[in-house]
Coordinates of C-alpha atoms in Angstrom, one line a residue:
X1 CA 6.7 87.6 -76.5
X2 CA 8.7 87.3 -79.6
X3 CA 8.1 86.1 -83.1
X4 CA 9.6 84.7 -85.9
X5 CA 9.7 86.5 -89.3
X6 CA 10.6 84.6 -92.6
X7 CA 12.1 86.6 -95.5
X8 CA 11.9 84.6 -98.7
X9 CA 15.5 86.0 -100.6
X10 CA 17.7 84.4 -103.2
X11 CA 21.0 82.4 -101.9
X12 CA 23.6 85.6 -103.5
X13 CA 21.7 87.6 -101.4
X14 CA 21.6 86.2 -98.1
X15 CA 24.8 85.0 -98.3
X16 CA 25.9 89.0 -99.3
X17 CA 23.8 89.9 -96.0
X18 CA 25.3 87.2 -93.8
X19 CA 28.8 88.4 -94.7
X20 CA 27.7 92.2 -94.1
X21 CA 26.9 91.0 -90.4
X22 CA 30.3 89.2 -90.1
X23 CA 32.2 91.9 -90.7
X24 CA 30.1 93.7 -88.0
X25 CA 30.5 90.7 -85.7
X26 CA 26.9 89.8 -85.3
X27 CA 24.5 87.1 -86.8
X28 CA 22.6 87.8 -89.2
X29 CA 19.4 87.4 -87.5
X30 CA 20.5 90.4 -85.1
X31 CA 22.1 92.3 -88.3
X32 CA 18.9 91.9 -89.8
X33 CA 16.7 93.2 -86.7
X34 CA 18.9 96.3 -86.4
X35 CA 18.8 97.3 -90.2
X36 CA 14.5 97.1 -89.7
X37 CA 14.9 98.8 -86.8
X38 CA 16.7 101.8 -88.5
X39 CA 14.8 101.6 -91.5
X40 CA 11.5 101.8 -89.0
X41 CA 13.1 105.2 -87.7
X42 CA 14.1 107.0 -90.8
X43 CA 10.7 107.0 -92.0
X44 CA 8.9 108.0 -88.6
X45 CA 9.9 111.9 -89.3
X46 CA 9.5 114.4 -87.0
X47 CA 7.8 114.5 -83.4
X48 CA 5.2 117.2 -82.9
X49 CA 8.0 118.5 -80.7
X50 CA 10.9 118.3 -83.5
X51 CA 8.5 120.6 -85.6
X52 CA 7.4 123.1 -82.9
X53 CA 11.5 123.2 -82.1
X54 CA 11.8 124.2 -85.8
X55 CA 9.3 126.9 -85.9
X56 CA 10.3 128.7 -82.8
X57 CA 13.9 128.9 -84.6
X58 CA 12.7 130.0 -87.2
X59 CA 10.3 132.4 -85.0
X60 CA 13.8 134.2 -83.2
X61 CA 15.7 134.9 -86.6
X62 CA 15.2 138.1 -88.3
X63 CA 14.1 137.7 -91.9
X64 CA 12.4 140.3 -94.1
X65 CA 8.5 140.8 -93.7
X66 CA 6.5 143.0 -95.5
X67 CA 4.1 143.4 -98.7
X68 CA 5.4 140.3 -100.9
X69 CA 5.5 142.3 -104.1
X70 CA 8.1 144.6 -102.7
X71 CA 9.9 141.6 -101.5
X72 CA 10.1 140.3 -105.1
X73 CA 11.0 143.8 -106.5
X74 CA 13.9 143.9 -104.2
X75 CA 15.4 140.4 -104.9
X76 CA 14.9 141.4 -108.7
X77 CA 16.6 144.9 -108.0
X78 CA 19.5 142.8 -106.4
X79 CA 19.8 140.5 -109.5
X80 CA 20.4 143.6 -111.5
X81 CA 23.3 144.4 -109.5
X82 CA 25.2 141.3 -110.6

C-alpha cells in the first residue's frame, strides 16, 4: 500500500530539486524517494555482522600486546629518535 508524503518547501527550492532530477532523468517525486532512501541507509551503520567482520580482522593482524606502560615507553623512545 503506498502513501503520500507532503513536504512543505519554498518555490527556489523545489524548483532547484526538480532541476536536480531533470538532469538525472527522473521526476521529482522518484528523485525525491531515492535521496530518503539513501539518506535512510547512511544512518543505519553497521550490521552485527559488519562489526563482527571488523573484529576478526582486526583479530588476524599482528599488533603489539603487552604491559601498556612499556607500550607508551616505547612509542616515546621512538619519538626521541626523530
Amino acid at each position: 500500500m503506498s502513501k503520500r508524503l507532503q513536504i512543505v518547501m519554498a518555490d527556489e527550492e523545489i524548483e532547484e530539486l526538480r532541476r536536480s532530477a531533470e538532469r538525472e532523468g527522473m521526476s521529482l517525486s522518484e528523485w525525491a524517494r531515492q535521496a530518503l532512501r539513501r539518506a535512510q541507509r547512511s544512518q543505519e551503520g553497521p550490521t552485527a555482522d559488519d562489526k563482527m567482520k571488523a573484529v576478526e580482522r582486526a583479530l588476524a593482524c599482528d599488533y603489539p600486546t603487552g604491559d601498556i606502560e612499556e607500550i607508551l615507553a616505547s612509542i616515546e623512545k621512538g619519538r626521541d629518535l626523530h
